[in-house]
Coordinates of C-alpha atoms in Angstrom, one line a residue:
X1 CA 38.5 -46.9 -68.8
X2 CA 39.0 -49.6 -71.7
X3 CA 38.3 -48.9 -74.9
X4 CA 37.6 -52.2 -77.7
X5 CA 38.5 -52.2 -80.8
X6 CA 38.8 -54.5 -84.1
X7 CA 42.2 -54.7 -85.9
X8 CA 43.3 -56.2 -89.0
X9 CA 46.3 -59.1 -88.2
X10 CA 46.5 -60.1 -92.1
X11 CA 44.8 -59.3 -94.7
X12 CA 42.5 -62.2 -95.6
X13 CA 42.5 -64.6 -99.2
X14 CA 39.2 -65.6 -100.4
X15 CA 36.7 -65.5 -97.5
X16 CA 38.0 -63.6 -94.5
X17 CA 38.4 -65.9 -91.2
X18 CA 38.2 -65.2 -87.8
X19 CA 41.9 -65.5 -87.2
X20 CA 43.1 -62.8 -89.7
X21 CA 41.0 -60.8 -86.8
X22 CA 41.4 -59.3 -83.2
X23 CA 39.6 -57.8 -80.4
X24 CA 42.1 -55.4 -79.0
X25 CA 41.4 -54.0 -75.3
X26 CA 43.2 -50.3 -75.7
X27 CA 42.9 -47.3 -73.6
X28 CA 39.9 -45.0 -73.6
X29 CA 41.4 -41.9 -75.7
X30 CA 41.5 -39.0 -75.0
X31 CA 40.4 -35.7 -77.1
X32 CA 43.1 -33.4 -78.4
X33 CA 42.1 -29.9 -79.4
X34 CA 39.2 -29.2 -82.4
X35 CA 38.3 -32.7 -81.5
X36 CA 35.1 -34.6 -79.3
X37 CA 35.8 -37.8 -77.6
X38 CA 32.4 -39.9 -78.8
X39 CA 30.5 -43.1 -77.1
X40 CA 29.5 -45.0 -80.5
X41 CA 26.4 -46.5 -80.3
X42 CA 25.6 -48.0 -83.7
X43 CA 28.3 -49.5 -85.8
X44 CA 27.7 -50.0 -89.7
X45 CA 29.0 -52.6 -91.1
X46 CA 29.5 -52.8 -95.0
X47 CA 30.6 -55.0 -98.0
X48 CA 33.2 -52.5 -99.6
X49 CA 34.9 -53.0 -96.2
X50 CA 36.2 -56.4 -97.7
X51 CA 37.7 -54.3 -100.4
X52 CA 39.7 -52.4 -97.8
X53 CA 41.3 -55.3 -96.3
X54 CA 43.4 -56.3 -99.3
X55 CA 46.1 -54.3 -99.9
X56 CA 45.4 -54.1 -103.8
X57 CA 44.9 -50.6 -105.2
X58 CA 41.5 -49.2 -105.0
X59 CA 39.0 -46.2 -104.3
X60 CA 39.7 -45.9 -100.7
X61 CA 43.1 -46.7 -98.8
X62 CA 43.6 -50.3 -97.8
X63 CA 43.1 -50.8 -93.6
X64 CA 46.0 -50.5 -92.1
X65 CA 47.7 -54.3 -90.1
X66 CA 47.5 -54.5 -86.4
X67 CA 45.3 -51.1 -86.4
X68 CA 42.4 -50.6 -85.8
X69 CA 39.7 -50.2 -88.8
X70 CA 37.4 -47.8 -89.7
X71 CA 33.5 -47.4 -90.9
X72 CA 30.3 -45.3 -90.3
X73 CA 29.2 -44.8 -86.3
X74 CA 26.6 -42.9 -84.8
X75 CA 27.4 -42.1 -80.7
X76 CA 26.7 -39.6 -78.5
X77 CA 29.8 -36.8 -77.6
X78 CA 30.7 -37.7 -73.7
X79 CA 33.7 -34.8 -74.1
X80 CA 34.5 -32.1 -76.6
X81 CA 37.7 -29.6 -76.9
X82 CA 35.7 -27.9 -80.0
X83 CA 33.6 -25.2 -80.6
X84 CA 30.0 -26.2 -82.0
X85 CA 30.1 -29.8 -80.6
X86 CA 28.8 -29.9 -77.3
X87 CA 28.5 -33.4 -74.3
X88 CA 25.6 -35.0 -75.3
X89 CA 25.5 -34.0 -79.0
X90 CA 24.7 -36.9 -81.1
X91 CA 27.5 -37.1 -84.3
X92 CA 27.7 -39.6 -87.3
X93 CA 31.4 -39.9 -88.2
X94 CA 33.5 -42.6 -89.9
X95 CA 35.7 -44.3 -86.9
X96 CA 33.6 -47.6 -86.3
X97 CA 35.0 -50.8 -85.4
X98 CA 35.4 -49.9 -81.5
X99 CA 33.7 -48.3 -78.9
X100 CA 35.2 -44.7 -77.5
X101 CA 36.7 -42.3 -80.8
X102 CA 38.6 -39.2 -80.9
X103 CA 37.0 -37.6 -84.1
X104 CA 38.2 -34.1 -85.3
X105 CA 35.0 -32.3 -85.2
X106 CA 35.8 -31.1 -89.0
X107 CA 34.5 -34.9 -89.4
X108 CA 31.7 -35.4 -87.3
X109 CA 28.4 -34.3 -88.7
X110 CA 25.3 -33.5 -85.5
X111 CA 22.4 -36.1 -85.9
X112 CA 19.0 -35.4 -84.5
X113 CA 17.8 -38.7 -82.5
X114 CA 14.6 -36.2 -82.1
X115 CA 14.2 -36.6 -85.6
X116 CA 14.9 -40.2 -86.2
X117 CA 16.6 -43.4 -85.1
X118 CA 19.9 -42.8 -84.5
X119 CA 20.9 -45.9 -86.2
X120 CA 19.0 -44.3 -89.7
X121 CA 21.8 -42.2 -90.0
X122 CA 23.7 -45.0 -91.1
X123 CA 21.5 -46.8 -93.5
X124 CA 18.0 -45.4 -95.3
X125 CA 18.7 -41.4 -94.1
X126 CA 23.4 -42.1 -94.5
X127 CA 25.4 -43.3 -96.9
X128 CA 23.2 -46.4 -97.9
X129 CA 20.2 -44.1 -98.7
X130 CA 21.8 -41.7 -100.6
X131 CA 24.4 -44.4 -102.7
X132 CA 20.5 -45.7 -103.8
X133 CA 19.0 -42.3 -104.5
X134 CA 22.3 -40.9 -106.3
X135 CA 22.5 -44.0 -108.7
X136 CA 19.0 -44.4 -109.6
X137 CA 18.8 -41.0 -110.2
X138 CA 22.0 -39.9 -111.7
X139 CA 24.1 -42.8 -112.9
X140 CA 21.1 -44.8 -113.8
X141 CA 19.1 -41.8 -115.4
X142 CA 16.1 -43.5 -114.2
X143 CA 12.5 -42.0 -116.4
X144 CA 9.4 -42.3 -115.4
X145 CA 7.7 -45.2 -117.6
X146 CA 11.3 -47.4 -116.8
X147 CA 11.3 -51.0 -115.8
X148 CA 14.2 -51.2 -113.6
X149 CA 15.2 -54.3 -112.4
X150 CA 17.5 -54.7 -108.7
X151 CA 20.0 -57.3 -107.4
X152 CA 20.1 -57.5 -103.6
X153 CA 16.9 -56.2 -103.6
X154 CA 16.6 -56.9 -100.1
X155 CA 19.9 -55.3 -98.8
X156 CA 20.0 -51.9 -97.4
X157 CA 20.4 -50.2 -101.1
X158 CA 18.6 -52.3 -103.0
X159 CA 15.3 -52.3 -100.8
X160 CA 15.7 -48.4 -101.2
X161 CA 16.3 -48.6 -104.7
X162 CA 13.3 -50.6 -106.2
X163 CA 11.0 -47.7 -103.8
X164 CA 12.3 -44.8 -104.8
X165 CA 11.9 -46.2 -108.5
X166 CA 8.6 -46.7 -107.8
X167 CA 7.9 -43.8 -106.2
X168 CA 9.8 -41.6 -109.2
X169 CA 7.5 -43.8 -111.6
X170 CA 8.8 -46.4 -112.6
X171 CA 6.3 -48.7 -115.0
X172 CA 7.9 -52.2 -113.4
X173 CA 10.4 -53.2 -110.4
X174 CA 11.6 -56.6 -110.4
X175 CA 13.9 -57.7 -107.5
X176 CA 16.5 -60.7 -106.7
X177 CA 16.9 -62.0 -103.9
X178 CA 18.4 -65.2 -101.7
X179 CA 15.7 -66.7 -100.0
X180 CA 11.6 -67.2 -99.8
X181 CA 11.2 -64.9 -97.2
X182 CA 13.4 -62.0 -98.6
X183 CA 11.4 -62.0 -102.5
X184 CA 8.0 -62.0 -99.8
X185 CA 9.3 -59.1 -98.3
X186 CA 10.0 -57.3 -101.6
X187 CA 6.6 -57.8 -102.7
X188 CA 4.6 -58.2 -99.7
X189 CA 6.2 -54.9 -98.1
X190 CA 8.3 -52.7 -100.1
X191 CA 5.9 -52.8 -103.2
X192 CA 7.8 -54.4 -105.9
X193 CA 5.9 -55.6 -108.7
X194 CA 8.1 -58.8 -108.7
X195 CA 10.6 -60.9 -107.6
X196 CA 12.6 -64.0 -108.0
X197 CA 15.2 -66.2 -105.4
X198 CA 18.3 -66.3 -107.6
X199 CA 18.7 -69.9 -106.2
X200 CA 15.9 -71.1 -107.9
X201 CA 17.3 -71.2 -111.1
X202 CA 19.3 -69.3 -114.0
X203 CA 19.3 -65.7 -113.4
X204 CA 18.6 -64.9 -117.1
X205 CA 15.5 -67.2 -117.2
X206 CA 14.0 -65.9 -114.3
X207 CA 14.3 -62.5 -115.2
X208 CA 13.1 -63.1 -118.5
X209 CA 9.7 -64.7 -116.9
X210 CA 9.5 -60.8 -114.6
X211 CA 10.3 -58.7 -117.5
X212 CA 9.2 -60.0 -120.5
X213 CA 9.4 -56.7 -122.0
X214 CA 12.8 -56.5 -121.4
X215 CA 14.1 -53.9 -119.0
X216 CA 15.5 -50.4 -119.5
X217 CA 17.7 -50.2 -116.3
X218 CA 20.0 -52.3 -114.2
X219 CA 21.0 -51.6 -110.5
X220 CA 23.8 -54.0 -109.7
X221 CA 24.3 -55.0 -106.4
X222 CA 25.9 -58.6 -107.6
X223 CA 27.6 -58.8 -110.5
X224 CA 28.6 -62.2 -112.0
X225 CA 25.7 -64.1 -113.3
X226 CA 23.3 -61.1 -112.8
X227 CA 25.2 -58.7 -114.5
X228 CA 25.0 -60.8 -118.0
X229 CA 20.9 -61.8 -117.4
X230 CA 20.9 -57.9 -116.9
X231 CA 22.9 -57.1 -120.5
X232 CA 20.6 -59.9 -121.9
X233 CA 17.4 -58.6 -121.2
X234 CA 18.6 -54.8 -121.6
X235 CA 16.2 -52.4 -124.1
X236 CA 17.3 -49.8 -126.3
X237 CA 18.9 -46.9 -124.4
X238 CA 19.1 -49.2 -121.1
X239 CA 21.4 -48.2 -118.4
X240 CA 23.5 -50.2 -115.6
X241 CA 24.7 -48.4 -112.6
X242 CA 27.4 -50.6 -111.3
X243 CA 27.0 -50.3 -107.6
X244 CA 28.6 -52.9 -106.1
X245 CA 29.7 -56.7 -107.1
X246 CA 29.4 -58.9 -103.9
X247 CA 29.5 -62.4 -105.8
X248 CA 33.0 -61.7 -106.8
X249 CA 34.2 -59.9 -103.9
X250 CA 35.9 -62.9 -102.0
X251 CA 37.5 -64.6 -105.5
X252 CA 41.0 -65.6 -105.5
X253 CA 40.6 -65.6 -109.4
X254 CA 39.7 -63.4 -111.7
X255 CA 35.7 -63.4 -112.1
X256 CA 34.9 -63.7 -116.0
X257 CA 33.3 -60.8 -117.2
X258 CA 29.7 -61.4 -119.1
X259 CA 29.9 -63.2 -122.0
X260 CA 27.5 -61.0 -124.0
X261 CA 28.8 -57.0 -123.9
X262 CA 28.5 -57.3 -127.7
X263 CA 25.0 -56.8 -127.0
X264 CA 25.4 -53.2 -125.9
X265 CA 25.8 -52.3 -129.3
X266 CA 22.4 -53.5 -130.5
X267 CA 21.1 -51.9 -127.9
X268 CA 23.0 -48.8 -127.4
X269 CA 23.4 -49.6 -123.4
X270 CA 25.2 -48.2 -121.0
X271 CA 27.1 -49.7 -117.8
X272 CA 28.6 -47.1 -115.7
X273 CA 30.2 -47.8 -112.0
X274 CA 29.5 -44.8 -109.6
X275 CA 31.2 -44.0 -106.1
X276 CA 28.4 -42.8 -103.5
X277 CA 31.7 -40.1 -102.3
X278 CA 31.3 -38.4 -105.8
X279 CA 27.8 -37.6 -105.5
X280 CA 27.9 -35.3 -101.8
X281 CA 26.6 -32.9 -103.6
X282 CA 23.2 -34.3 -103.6
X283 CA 22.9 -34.6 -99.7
X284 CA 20.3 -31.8 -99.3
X285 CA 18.4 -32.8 -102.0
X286 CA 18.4 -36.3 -101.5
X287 CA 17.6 -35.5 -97.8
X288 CA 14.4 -33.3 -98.6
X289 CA 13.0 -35.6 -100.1
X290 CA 13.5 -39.1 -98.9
X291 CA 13.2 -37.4 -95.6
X292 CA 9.6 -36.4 -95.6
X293 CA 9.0 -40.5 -97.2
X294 CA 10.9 -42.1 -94.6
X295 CA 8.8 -39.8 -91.9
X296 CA 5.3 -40.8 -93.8
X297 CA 5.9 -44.5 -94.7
X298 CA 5.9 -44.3 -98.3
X299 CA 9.8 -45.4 -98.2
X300 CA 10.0 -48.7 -95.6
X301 CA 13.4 -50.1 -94.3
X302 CA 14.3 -52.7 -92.6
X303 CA 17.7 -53.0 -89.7
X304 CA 19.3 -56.3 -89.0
X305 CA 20.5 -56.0 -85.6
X306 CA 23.5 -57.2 -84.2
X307 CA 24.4 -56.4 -80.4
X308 CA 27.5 -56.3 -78.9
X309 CA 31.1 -54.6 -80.1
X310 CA 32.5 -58.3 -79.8
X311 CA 29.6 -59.6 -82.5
X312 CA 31.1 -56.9 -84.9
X313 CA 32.8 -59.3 -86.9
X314 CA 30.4 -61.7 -87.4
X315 CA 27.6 -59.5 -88.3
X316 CA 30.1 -58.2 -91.1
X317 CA 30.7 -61.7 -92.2
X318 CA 26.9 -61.8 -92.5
X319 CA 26.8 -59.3 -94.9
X320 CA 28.7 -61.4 -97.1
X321 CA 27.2 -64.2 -96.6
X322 CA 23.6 -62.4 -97.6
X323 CA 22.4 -62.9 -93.8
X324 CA 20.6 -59.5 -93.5
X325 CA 17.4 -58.0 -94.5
X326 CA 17.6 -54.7 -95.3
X327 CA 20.6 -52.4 -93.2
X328 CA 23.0 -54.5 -90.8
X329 CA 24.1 -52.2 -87.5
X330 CA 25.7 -54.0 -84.6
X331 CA 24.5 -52.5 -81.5
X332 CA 27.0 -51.2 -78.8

């Protein structure tokens, strides 16, 4: 049986191109002892992933060259030399990018499809959910009475950030987004009280014109431009929970930092950068309750869906470009 699987040929400079990329045909492997040999079925891809293909220091270990690389999977267990991990268990583990992995069972958590979508495991119920639930609620601090304001509103955190603020009490949640149809969808559907297309104009002005109040905190998905409309507009006491910083993410320079931090000490801000791996702690929690939210409607997501293992490279280079509404999976 063949087994494919995405390596890493060279790590790439500015926007990653097909050609620092391979689709490797490998034998199926085969399970050594305390581990399950899994089918993947749903693939997540992720923009920290870019991150992990430069070789500079960071939070997680760069991918390896001419291996194969790794991210969140969902599959079904088609053989198993471990106790508690049966054939035909369903397991969320971390070895995406291919299609057949040999996962220690120590690192493959049971999933119920009964329950949900398998492919929910990776987005509003996995890591996506709770890196929105964990900084809104911890980092961020978010009150009830806060107007909160959200770049990448539409992405898979973002879209899960401005509801749970909502449904935690927020007074006002304004989005940003790249196109029409995306600030429709924030309004329209997930029940933001506004929205703007960052296209359309300066960040700062537009934000201004949704929160002319000013708002108390800031869920960065973007960085860059919308970082410093974000500092600009900040009340007294407002937060920033630095989640991720896409604009920059593909530079060859070094981005220029906002221009105005001097106003954090009028305002006594605070900008804090958070890791969703620091906050695990929170799983049960954050699974009780989005849970029941996700099961009633009150939370709604959207999946971008991408089919095929030999698409997985281009549906990651869609995340980057902003091509997804709400979670991308590729589909094996």
């Amino acid at each position: 049986m063949i087994n494919r699987e995405w390596h890493l040929l060279s790590r790439p400079v500015g926007w990653p191109k097909p050609e620092d990329f391979a689709l490797v045909e490998t034998p199926v492997p085969t399970p050594g002892e305390g581990q399950v040999l899994v089918r993947n079925e749903y693939l997540s891809v992720d923009p920290y992933m870019r991150g992990r293909m430069s070789a500079a220091k960071s939070y997680a270990a760069p991918f390896e060259l001419d291996k194969v690389m790794q991210g969140g999977a969902v599959g079904e267990v088609v053989a198993s030399n471990a106790e508690g991990i049966a054939v035909g268990d369903h397991v969320l583990h971390f070895f995406g990018w291919r299609e057949y992995a040999a996962v220690d069972a120590k690192n493959a958590v049971k999933v119920d499809p009964q329950a949900a979508p398998l492919s929910t495991y990776l987005g509003v119920l996995g890591m996506t959910g709770l890196t929105a639930y964990a900084g809104l609620l911890r980092t961020a601090s978010l009150k009830e009475g806060d107007v909160v304001f959200v770049s990448g509103a539409a992405g898979a955190v973002g879209s899960q950030v401005g509801q749970i603020a909502k449904l935690k009490g927020a007074s006002r949640v304004i989005g940003s987004a790249g196109s029409a149809e995306k600030v429709r969808l924030l309004t329209e559907e997930y029940g933001f009280d506004a929205a703007f297309n960052y296209k359309d104009g300066p960040v700062s002005e537009q934000l201004r014109a949704a929160a002319p109040d000013g708002i108390d905190v800031y869920f960065d998905n973007v960085g860059g431009e919308h970082l410093e409309a974000a500092i600009g507009s900040l009340n007294q006491g407002g937060r920033i929970a630095v989640c991720g910083m896409i604009s920059v993410y593909n530079n060859t320079e070094p981005a220029p930092g906002p221009r105005n931090l001097a106003r954090l000490i009028q305002t006594r801000g605070r900008i804090e950068g958070f890791l969703v791996g620091d906050h695990y702690d929170l799983q049960p929690q954050f699974v009780q309750e989005v849970g029941p939210w996700v099961a009633s409607g009150a939370l709604k997501y959207r999946e971008t869906v991408v089919e095929g293992i030999e698409n997985n490279l281009e549906a990651f280079l869609g995340v980057l470009r902003g091509d997804n509404t709400g979670k991308m999976i590729v589909k094996l």
